[in-house]
Amino acid sequence: MSHRTITSGISNYLGRIFNRFGVDKSCRLEAIGLFLMGLISFGYLLFRREFAECHIQFSFLDFPIFIGEILIFLCLIVLSMKWKKFPPKLKAWHYSLFFYFIFVAAKAFWGYLGPSKWGPLAFRHAALFYYPLFAIFGYTFYKKKFFSQNAILILSLLLIISLRINIVKLFFRIQPFFLFTVFILAFVLIKAYSLRSIKYALFLLLFLLVPYGAFLRDSRAILVGNVTAAIFICVAIIFILKAKARTKVFILGLCMFFLLLAVFKLGYVQEIKSLIDLGKLKKQYLESKELVSDTENDYNPKEIKAVLYNPQIKRKAALPVSVIEEKPVEVNPTAEKNKEPESRLKEIQASTIGVIDSLEKLSPQPVNTDLAQIPKAKKALSSPIATEIQATLGILEEKVVRVNAVLERLRKISEKTESFRETEDVWVLVKKAQNEIEQNLALLNELEIATEDVELTKAIQEFRNKIEDPFLNIRDTRYKLRVRKASDARGNSIFRILIWRDALIQLIKEKPLLGFDFGKPFRSRGIEIAGFAGGEWGRDGWIAFHNSYLALVYRAGIVGMLYIVFMVIFLIKIIKRSICLRSINGILLSGAIISILMYANFAVILELPYYAIPFWSLFGVTFAYLNELMGKGVSSDIS
């Protein structure tokens, strides 16, 4: 079979697929570009960092080419082929973009090759400034005709399933910062489906599977962003409704009431308190500031090599023993070293009874265990030490099973729309059990040192191996569930404030016009002195700003400010067109964009490909969608 025959066969096959989805020959390039953007964005949303780290490494480069940059290259090829076929009329904004990207490229290569030779980190900083290319790609590639009824059905099902994909025990799930956006996209797509019976079934499935609590629970940034977006959507939709002013006010009041009810019913109570109680936040900040001021002059930052990125590290391996607990358990070896192994084992037995009691209260319906084992455990613990060492270790293993039962219950609670108060009550007992386990590990270490019995030493070592996994798993689960006190949440705010303060002081004093070199690692003296985030800057040699807008200004000065100004201008245009066209879809998509831009005030959003690329793609597609509505003279898409 000749090469020409194979090529012709592939071309015909792809042509049939395009025809099935209503894509004619005139716009197949745009369809390919939009498909690539959608596919990669979906990969980012599901697999996040693991997917973003996929790369190719050329031998002549000292940095990898990541999948986001490969996508840019492919989209540029598609765009250039389209422009070759249909040359665009050059306008002022084309020239402005050209000079903007010349500036970004110059800063990137200056940081990489210039006198300071910051290395590959310069290109990571440049990514913040070239990711908006995806808005241009999305705007250029979008065509409404691509979204045939078949395409809408497939995309709707994919998005709905991804909202609760963990129910089928798979190892991925839509990242929290995009849950609200995926919900909006699914809603807009289902709304466009024509067959009513399937449309209503899809809506029912969507509203049954959507994790409402996750819209308000995962972090305070998500809480603030989603509430802001929800308020905008409510106000904008009510504004375009054809109703009397009194009716609109009543509907708006009703919406605000239910929104507040949802926030306090589904949101994390302690985190909401930390947002409201600004007095305590100010007090805690002043204390941290005083600590930093007293130490700053004598502080010598540790020399740490800056790295481009760290490959994904398992949380278990990265967690130190006391990463969550405020006070690590202390065991005084001097006071305890003379105790006999038998008496030390008695202490382990006594504390284990307390653990079992706590876990029994936690999980009345245990997983993979039998309540009948608990009385047996307590009886075995009172048996003579000399003959029951193995039985005792077996009971301690039972404790591990019970801990896993707790974790299973907590996961179920975190996935339901139950109140945060219940989760908090559960964690009171979990912390107690966790402390007991930590004490037992410390006691086992001492027991192993004190005994000369080979069999006992071997049994202790085997038990430790079994208990350490669920012990670290508890810490990991607590981290993932984001259960923390209001004081912890305020500490998180102070961590950010100290970073922002240090960054602004550096910027104003040293590089106010064009910002710092791309590649120059940012270190915050404030958080290092105060003891925040040592696992990040101590590992990477730099710390993220946790505010994308500050990152823009810090790296590019006035150009970064112009970036923000133009982003706001285009957002206002999107909102204005949505309202003028009375477009429900436009308002919903605008709300999704607003939510992400709000997250960017408090998190690392526009800097990371798995957030920035889907966001800018959505931004461009939304603008193109509204432009197409305007071109057709559509007065409304309310249906």
XYZ file of C-alpha atoms in Angstrom:
639
model
C 0.000 0.000 0.000
C 1.474 3.340 -1.066
C 2.056 6.324 1.156
C -0.421 8.338 -0.929
C -3.140 5.716 -0.444
C -2.675 5.720 3.360
C -2.755 9.523 3.477
C -5.881 9.593 1.336
C -7.581 7.018 3.568
C -6.803 8.965 6.741
C -7.984 12.180 5.094
C -11.288 10.583 4.045
C -11.817 9.108 7.512
C -11.207 12.470 9.222
C -13.463 14.113 6.653
C -16.323 11.781 7.606
C -15.800 12.592 11.300
C -15.824 16.325 10.567
C -19.006 15.965 8.497
C -20.704 14.012 11.284
C -20.118 16.953 13.633
C -21.176 19.544 11.065
C -17.692 20.882 10.266
C -17.240 21.764 6.594
C -13.949 22.091 4.707
C -13.770 25.867 5.094
C -13.186 25.766 8.857
C -11.490 22.448 9.598
C -8.276 24.157 10.668
C -10.171 26.105 13.353
C -11.907 22.899 14.450
C -8.545 21.152 14.874
C -7.168 24.087 16.882
C -10.215 24.299 19.153
C -10.242 20.527 19.631
C -6.575 20.532 20.701
C -7.211 23.375 23.163
C -10.261 21.626 24.606
C -8.524 18.265 24.902
C -5.438 19.644 26.655
C -7.554 21.899 28.903
C -9.649 18.901 29.965
C -6.453 17.009 30.757
C -5.310 19.935 32.910
C -8.650 20.059 34.722
C -8.616 16.359 35.534
C -4.962 15.592 36.204
C -3.603 19.063 36.972
C 0.086 18.996 37.898
C 0.778 15.423 36.782
C -0.521 16.277 33.311
C 1.187 19.694 33.213
C 4.546 18.033 33.916
C 4.373 15.898 30.764
C 7.250 17.089 28.596
C 9.898 16.313 26.042
C 13.588 16.903 26.709
C 15.985 17.797 23.931
C 19.642 17.015 24.552
C 20.741 20.500 23.496
C 18.442 22.264 26.010
C 18.844 22.506 29.778
C 15.095 22.730 30.350
C 12.110 20.571 29.318
C 9.426 21.561 26.797
C 6.139 21.068 28.640
C 2.826 20.088 27.118
C 1.481 23.649 27.420
C 4.308 24.980 25.259
C 3.810 22.135 22.772
C 0.145 23.159 22.549
C 1.137 26.787 21.888
C 3.420 25.618 19.077
C 0.654 23.512 17.489
C -1.910 26.311 17.798
C 0.523 28.774 16.218
C 0.944 26.397 13.269
C -2.839 26.132 12.857
C -3.224 29.912 13.193
C -0.482 30.632 10.645
C -2.067 28.172 8.181
C -5.418 29.898 8.638
C -3.916 33.354 8.173
C -2.038 32.162 5.097
C -5.333 31.000 3.640
C -7.325 34.016 4.831
C -4.918 36.896 5.560
C -6.286 39.164 8.330
C -6.541 42.921 7.959
C -3.864 44.291 10.239
C -5.123 46.694 12.886
C -3.527 48.705 15.678
C -4.065 45.931 18.225
C -2.099 43.484 16.038
C 0.931 45.782 16.194
C 0.449 46.325 19.934
C 0.440 42.571 20.507
C 3.543 42.171 18.367
C 5.526 44.684 20.445
C 4.135 43.200 23.678
C 5.457 39.742 22.812
C 8.777 41.230 21.684
C 9.038 42.747 25.184
C 8.196 39.399 26.835
C 10.686 37.495 24.670
C 13.404 40.085 25.349
C 12.894 39.845 29.118
C 12.851 36.045 28.963
C 16.115 35.749 27.021
C 17.741 38.516 29.058
C 16.919 36.596 32.232
C 18.104 33.320 30.705
C 21.277 34.525 28.961
C 21.965 37.977 30.458
C 24.628 38.962 33.001
C 22.785 37.368 35.926
C 22.081 34.146 33.990
C 19.064 33.169 36.032
C 18.542 30.099 33.868
C 15.363 28.274 32.770
C 13.280 29.890 35.536
C 13.168 32.961 33.236
C 10.912 31.069 30.823
C 8.610 29.987 33.630
C 8.122 33.635 34.574
C 7.585 34.517 30.903
C 4.729 31.987 30.738
C 2.570 34.295 32.866
C 2.796 36.822 30.026
C 2.377 34.548 27.005
C -0.514 32.399 28.275
C -2.988 35.089 27.041
C -2.147 33.763 23.561
C -4.821 31.174 24.295
C -7.441 33.925 24.432
C -6.401 34.864 20.883
C -6.484 31.218 19.802
C -9.906 30.691 21.386
C -11.281 33.869 19.814
C -9.901 32.939 16.370
C -10.820 29.240 16.343
C -14.333 29.412 17.808
C -17.307 28.774 15.519
C -20.780 28.056 16.811
C -21.278 25.473 14.053
C -18.687 23.234 15.768
C -21.167 22.621 18.569
C -23.575 20.282 16.831
C -26.157 18.374 18.841
C -23.887 15.308 18.944
C -20.952 17.394 20.168
C -23.112 19.104 22.805
C -24.371 15.755 24.122
C -20.866 14.253 24.377
C -19.353 17.357 25.986
C -22.241 17.697 28.453
C -21.866 14.108 29.638
C -18.091 14.469 29.977
C -18.421 17.621 32.070
C -21.216 16.211 34.255
C -19.301 13.012 34.984
C -16.121 14.952 35.733
C -17.908 16.887 38.488
C -18.262 13.699 40.533
C -15.882 11.348 38.765
C -14.587 10.077 42.100
C -17.872 8.214 42.638
C -16.625 5.591 40.175
C -13.409 5.163 42.175
C -11.098 6.707 39.614
C -7.997 8.601 40.608
C -8.815 12.024 39.277
C -11.356 14.754 39.668
C -11.940 18.268 38.371
C -9.672 20.605 40.306
C -11.535 22.736 42.901
C -10.713 26.074 41.253
C -12.613 24.990 38.133
C -15.601 23.156 39.625
C -17.815 26.242 39.345
C -16.647 26.907 35.777
C -17.266 23.306 34.699
C -20.751 23.480 36.224
C -21.461 26.683 34.251
C -20.123 25.179 31.011
C -22.228 22.040 31.475
C -25.321 24.171 32.157
C -24.753 26.325 29.038
C -24.214 23.274 26.821
C -27.274 21.419 28.122
C -29.362 24.562 27.648
C -28.385 24.533 23.953
C -29.519 20.929 23.407
C -32.697 20.762 21.334
C -34.309 17.439 22.269
C -36.302 18.285 25.394
C -36.506 14.850 26.992
C -32.719 14.406 26.864
C -32.159 18.032 27.881
C -34.260 17.632 31.047
C -32.572 14.313 31.843
C -29.162 15.971 31.515
C -30.243 18.858 33.744
C -31.500 16.382 36.352
C -28.216 14.471 36.227
C -26.239 17.702 36.512
C -28.136 18.957 39.559
C -27.955 15.554 41.259
C -24.208 15.117 40.798
C -22.927 18.648 41.319
C -20.971 18.850 44.630
C -22.579 22.032 45.970
C -20.526 22.054 49.142
C -17.280 22.137 47.155
C -18.283 25.533 45.721
C -17.923 27.034 49.179
C -15.638 24.755 51.174
C -12.310 24.067 49.591
C -10.652 27.383 50.421
C -11.515 30.961 51.279
C -10.364 32.061 47.813
C -12.921 29.701 46.279
C -15.576 30.886 48.726
C -14.982 34.575 47.891
C -14.665 33.960 44.140
C -17.778 31.831 43.800
C -19.937 34.069 45.992
C -18.828 37.127 43.984
C -19.626 35.329 40.725
C -23.001 34.151 42.038
C -23.943 37.692 43.097
C -22.961 39.034 39.658
C -24.981 36.343 37.862
C -28.068 36.986 40.003
C -27.911 40.778 39.591
C -27.218 40.627 35.834
C -29.961 38.103 35.039
C -32.522 39.977 37.126
C -31.477 43.222 35.401
C -32.247 41.861 31.903
C -35.578 40.322 32.901
C -38.685 42.073 31.643
C -40.378 42.656 34.957
C -41.425 45.505 37.222
C -38.784 47.101 39.443
C -40.562 45.912 42.593
C -40.595 42.336 41.325
C -36.887 42.520 40.466
C -36.022 43.809 43.947
C -38.039 41.000 45.536
C -36.352 38.321 43.387
C -32.918 39.791 44.109
C -33.595 39.826 47.853
C -34.743 36.208 47.693
C -31.587 35.208 45.783
C -29.337 36.963 48.303
C -31.140 35.264 51.198
C -30.659 31.784 49.742
C -27.051 32.576 48.832
C -26.248 33.631 52.409
C -28.064 30.564 53.712
C -25.952 28.341 51.453
C -22.734 30.066 52.558
C -23.402 29.516 56.267
C -24.937 26.077 55.812
C -22.414 24.586 53.387
C -19.340 26.742 53.936
C -16.593 26.232 56.485
C -17.778 28.084 59.555
C -14.290 28.717 60.917
C -13.028 30.065 57.613
C -16.028 32.369 57.323
C -15.288 33.621 60.839
C -11.698 34.310 59.838
C -12.954 36.478 56.965
C -15.349 38.453 59.143
C -13.205 38.943 62.246
C -10.721 41.464 60.841
C -9.775 42.668 64.326
C -8.120 39.374 65.240
C -6.462 39.222 61.836
C -4.995 42.695 62.346
C -3.768 41.786 65.825
C -2.098 38.598 64.601
C -0.527 40.452 61.674
C 0.920 43.171 63.926
C 2.443 40.489 66.152
C 4.035 38.809 63.127
C 5.208 42.155 61.774
C 6.814 42.993 65.126
C 8.603 39.636 65.134
C 9.884 40.260 61.604
C 10.978 43.834 62.390
C 12.905 42.747 65.490
C 14.776 40.041 63.592
C 15.064 41.454 60.071
C 18.348 43.327 60.476
C 20.153 40.281 61.849
C 18.573 37.771 59.461
C 20.814 36.145 56.858
C 18.783 34.240 54.255
C 19.918 30.696 53.631
C 21.508 30.097 50.237
C 19.194 27.784 48.301
C 19.513 26.865 44.645
C 16.420 27.923 42.688
C 14.844 25.173 40.577
C 12.485 25.349 37.601
C 9.978 22.942 39.127
C 9.827 19.907 41.369
C 8.398 16.722 39.881
C 5.219 15.598 41.609
C 6.092 14.318 45.066
C 3.802 12.015 46.972
C 2.308 13.824 49.923
C 3.252 10.979 52.237
C 6.921 11.296 51.451
C 6.843 15.063 51.782
C 5.039 15.251 55.103
C 7.192 15.729 58.177
C 6.014 14.193 61.419
C 4.450 17.375 62.781
C 3.241 19.094 59.619
C -0.295 19.518 60.931
C -0.169 19.390 64.689
C 0.494 22.638 66.521
C 2.603 20.870 69.180
C 4.485 17.675 68.401
C 4.296 14.993 71.024
C 7.317 15.164 73.281
C 8.807 12.122 74.963
C 11.518 12.641 77.531
C 14.045 9.828 76.949
C 16.026 10.724 80.082
C 13.053 10.229 82.389
C 11.839 7.114 80.601
C 14.999 5.257 79.572
C 15.197 3.137 82.721
C 11.716 1.682 82.326
C 11.512 -2.020 81.534
C 10.181 -3.050 78.111
C 7.155 -4.641 79.783
C 6.155 -1.398 81.546
C 6.603 0.582 78.310
C 4.388 -1.903 76.505
C 1.768 -1.476 79.248
C 1.689 2.235 78.450
C 1.149 1.413 74.794
C -1.698 -0.908 75.763
C -3.328 1.690 77.995
C -3.208 4.398 75.354
C -4.480 1.966 72.726
C -7.648 1.378 74.746
C -8.276 5.126 74.591
C -7.746 5.113 70.841
C -10.150 2.241 70.345
C -12.774 4.000 72.472
C -12.381 7.178 70.447
C -12.595 5.367 67.146
C -15.596 3.353 68.319
C -17.432 6.642 68.947
C -16.352 7.933 65.553
C -17.449 5.071 63.394
C -20.466 3.141 64.681
C -20.535 1.322 61.318
C -16.856 0.414 60.886
C -15.353 -0.412 57.523
C -13.717 -3.836 57.016
C -13.870 -4.742 60.692
C -16.254 -6.121 63.267
C -17.416 -4.387 66.451
C -17.185 -7.720 68.198
C -13.406 -7.438 67.967
C -13.340 -4.403 70.273
C -14.241 -6.241 73.532
C -11.738 -8.929 72.553
C -9.123 -6.268 72.075
C -9.703 -4.766 75.501
C -9.607 -8.194 77.105
C -6.366 -9.067 75.344
C -4.793 -5.834 76.497
C -5.299 -6.828 80.122
C -3.578 -10.185 79.621
C -0.095 -10.908 81.030
C 2.615 -9.120 79.084
C 4.983 -12.061 78.771
C 2.501 -14.265 76.882
C 0.481 -11.657 75.024
C 3.064 -9.538 73.190
C 1.974 -10.807 69.791
C -1.709 -10.444 70.726
C -1.078 -6.861 71.790
C 0.620 -6.023 68.518
C -2.319 -7.629 66.739
C -4.690 -5.325 68.616
C -2.607 -2.351 67.611
C -3.020 -3.504 64.036
C -6.775 -3.523 64.640
C -6.404 0.130 65.544
C -4.986 0.779 62.078
C -8.088 -0.738 60.509
C -10.246 1.472 62.711
C -8.283 4.540 61.671
C -8.924 3.666 58.048
C -12.618 3.417 58.914
C -12.423 6.976 60.212
C -10.776 8.154 57.018
C -13.476 6.499 54.926
C -16.202 8.207 56.938
C -14.465 11.561 56.659
C -14.170 11.244 52.910
C -17.890 10.523 52.680
C -18.676 13.522 54.866
C -16.439 15.776 52.782
C -18.233 14.734 49.582
C -21.743 15.368 50.896
C -23.508 18.635 51.533
C -23.448 18.119 55.278
C -22.656 20.998 57.601
C -19.069 21.789 58.486
C -19.982 21.529 62.166
C -20.333 17.753 61.815
C -16.920 17.508 60.184
C -15.421 19.626 62.952
C -16.938 17.371 65.631
C -15.501 14.327 63.909
C -12.052 15.865 63.785
C -12.030 16.573 67.510
C -11.984 12.826 68.056
C -9.637 12.181 65.151
C -7.052 14.557 66.584
C -7.245 12.700 69.872
C -6.761 9.358 68.135
C -3.976 10.799 66.010
C -2.132 12.047 69.088
C -2.420 8.590 70.616
C -0.946 7.015 67.500
C 1.906 9.514 67.489
C 2.647 8.713 71.137
C 2.561 5.010 70.365
C 5.100 5.427 67.588
C 7.405 7.288 69.960
C 6.923 4.626 72.652
C 7.605 1.852 70.170
C 10.874 3.515 69.233
C 11.943 3.567 72.887
C 10.745 0.026 73.454
C 12.798 -1.197 70.498
C 15.904 0.507 71.889
C 15.334 -0.838 75.410
C 14.686 -4.490 74.577
C 17.214 -7.131 73.580
C 14.535 -9.641 72.628
C 15.016 -10.371 68.908
C 11.449 -11.594 68.369
C 9.956 -8.583 70.139
C 12.187 -6.211 68.148
C 11.101 -7.834 64.901
C 7.427 -7.642 65.891
C 7.797 -3.972 66.810
C 9.426 -3.177 63.469
C 6.693 -4.979 61.541
C 4.003 -3.145 63.459
C 5.640 0.235 62.925
C 5.680 -0.362 59.172
C 1.970 -1.121 59.273
C 0.960 1.801 61.447
C 3.007 4.555 59.793
C 1.104 4.451 56.501
C -2.366 5.150 57.951
C -0.819 7.561 60.436
C 0.588 9.697 57.612
C -2.630 9.072 55.696
C -4.535 10.812 58.503
C -2.366 13.879 58.095
C -2.761 13.759 54.325
C -6.536 13.474 54.597
C -6.720 16.375 57.017
C -4.665 18.437 54.604
C -6.919 17.570 51.667
C -10.151 18.202 53.554
C -8.868 21.662 54.540
C -10.207 21.319 58.061
C -8.547 23.965 60.191
C -9.188 26.425 62.970
C -9.997 30.080 62.382
C -6.573 30.937 63.782
C -4.971 28.655 61.176
C -6.953 30.395 58.438
C -5.856 33.811 59.714
C -2.275 32.532 59.731
C -2.730 31.666 56.071
C -3.838 35.258 55.435
C -0.821 36.650 57.296
C 1.443 34.405 55.241
C 0.078 36.109 52.116
C 0.172 39.618 53.553
C 3.840 39.226 54.494
C 4.665 38.055 50.965
C 2.742 40.946 49.377
C 4.385 43.454 51.714
C 7.904 42.238 50.919
C 7.230 42.103 47.165
C 5.823 45.644 47.040
C 8.694 47.059 49.113
C 11.234 45.413 46.790
C 9.395 46.608 43.676
C 8.998 50.234 44.781
C 12.580 50.526 46.029
C 14.388 48.772 43.184
C 12.469 48.174 39.918
C 9.236 50.193 39.729
C 9.254 50.786 35.940
C 9.853 47.447 34.199
C 9.939 45.068 37.145
C 12.503 42.446 38.072
C 14.308 40.124 35.685
C 12.464 37.035 34.556
C 14.213 34.190 36.338
C 15.190 36.100 39.474
C 13.896 34.005 42.400
C 11.597 35.849 44.785
C 12.286 35.263 48.478
C 10.184 36.806 51.245
C 12.192 37.639 54.360
C 8.952 38.090 56.278
C 7.651 34.554 55.872
C 11.101 33.039 56.354
C 11.575 34.848 59.669
C 7.999 34.102 60.764
C 8.470 30.435 59.851
C 5.861 30.108 57.088
C 6.002 27.726 54.099
C 9.500 26.399 54.686
C 8.548 23.344 52.652
C 8.069 25.544 49.569
C 10.881 28.104 49.514
C 13.239 25.696 51.261
C 12.659 23.150 48.506
C 12.373 25.396 45.417
C 14.566 28.356 46.371
C 11.681 30.770 45.742
C 8.103 31.413 46.844
C 5.022 32.167 44.747
C 3.241 35.482 45.315
C -0.206 33.925 45.863
C -1.578 36.902 43.935
C -1.335 36.745 40.155
C -1.773 40.499 39.714
C 1.125 41.251 42.032
C 3.209 38.721 40.079
C 2.449 40.628 36.864
C 3.502 43.981 38.299
C 6.560 42.552 40.091
C 7.867 40.981 36.886
C 6.959 43.698 34.351
C 6.222 46.937 36.222
C 4.202 49.315 34.031
C 3.699 46.651 31.355
C 2.221 44.367 34.014
C -0.180 47.144 35.039
C -1.231 47.623 31.392
C -1.799 43.850 31.170
C -4.233 44.086 34.101
C -5.939 47.202 32.681
C -6.562 45.564 29.291
C -7.804 42.387 30.964
C -10.351 44.445 32.927
C -11.355 46.388 29.780
C -12.087 43.187 27.859
C -13.957 41.730 30.836
C -16.138 44.856 30.950
C -16.767 44.477 27.201
C -17.850 40.873 27.716
C -20.199 41.856 30.543
C -21.587 44.833 28.621
C -22.263 42.767 25.503
C -23.877 39.994 27.550
C -26.292 42.464 29.116
C -26.970 44.409 25.886
C -27.723 41.154 24.049
C -29.734 39.870 27.033
C -27.601 36.735 26.794
C -28.049 34.329 29.694
C -25.155 32.257 28.372
C -22.942 35.334 28.185
C -23.792 36.277 31.772
C -23.108 32.751 33.036
C -19.775 32.561 31.208
C -18.887 36.046 32.489
C -19.606 34.797 36.007
C -17.228 31.868 35.480
C -14.500 34.267 34.297
C -15.111 36.572 37.280
C -14.807 33.670 39.732
C -11.374 32.696 38.363
C -10.158 36.308 38.353
C -11.239 36.574 41.991
C -9.307 33.408 42.887
C -6.241 35.042 41.322
C -6.247 37.649 44.116
C -5.344 35.000 46.676
C -3.831 32.037 44.825
C -1.360 31.063 42.108
C -3.697 31.014 39.094
C -2.501 32.887 36.004
C 1.075 31.629 36.467
C 0.271 27.908 36.245
C -0.623 26.210 32.943
C -3.307 23.972 34.418
C -5.223 27.073 35.533
C -4.127 29.712 32.997
C -4.583 27.784 29.737
C -8.214 26.700 30.395
C -9.000 30.199 31.737
C -7.619 32.138 28.760
C -9.195 29.669 26.329
C -12.573 30.280 27.975
C -11.978 34.045 27.904
C -11.344 34.048 24.143
C -14.194 31.669 23.299
C -16.669 33.727 25.360
C -15.649 36.918 23.551
C -16.011 35.173 20.173
C -19.421 33.743 21.129
C -20.776 37.192 22.010
C -19.267 38.719 18.864
C -21.038 36.083 16.793
C -24.331 36.895 18.523
C -23.831 40.584 17.767
C -22.999 39.847 14.139
C -26.220 37.893 13.732
C -28.251 40.635 15.396
C -29.602 38.235 18.023
C -31.580 40.117 20.671
C -31.510 37.377 23.317
C -30.532 33.746 23.919
C -33.052 33.260 26.740
C -34.800 29.965 26.179
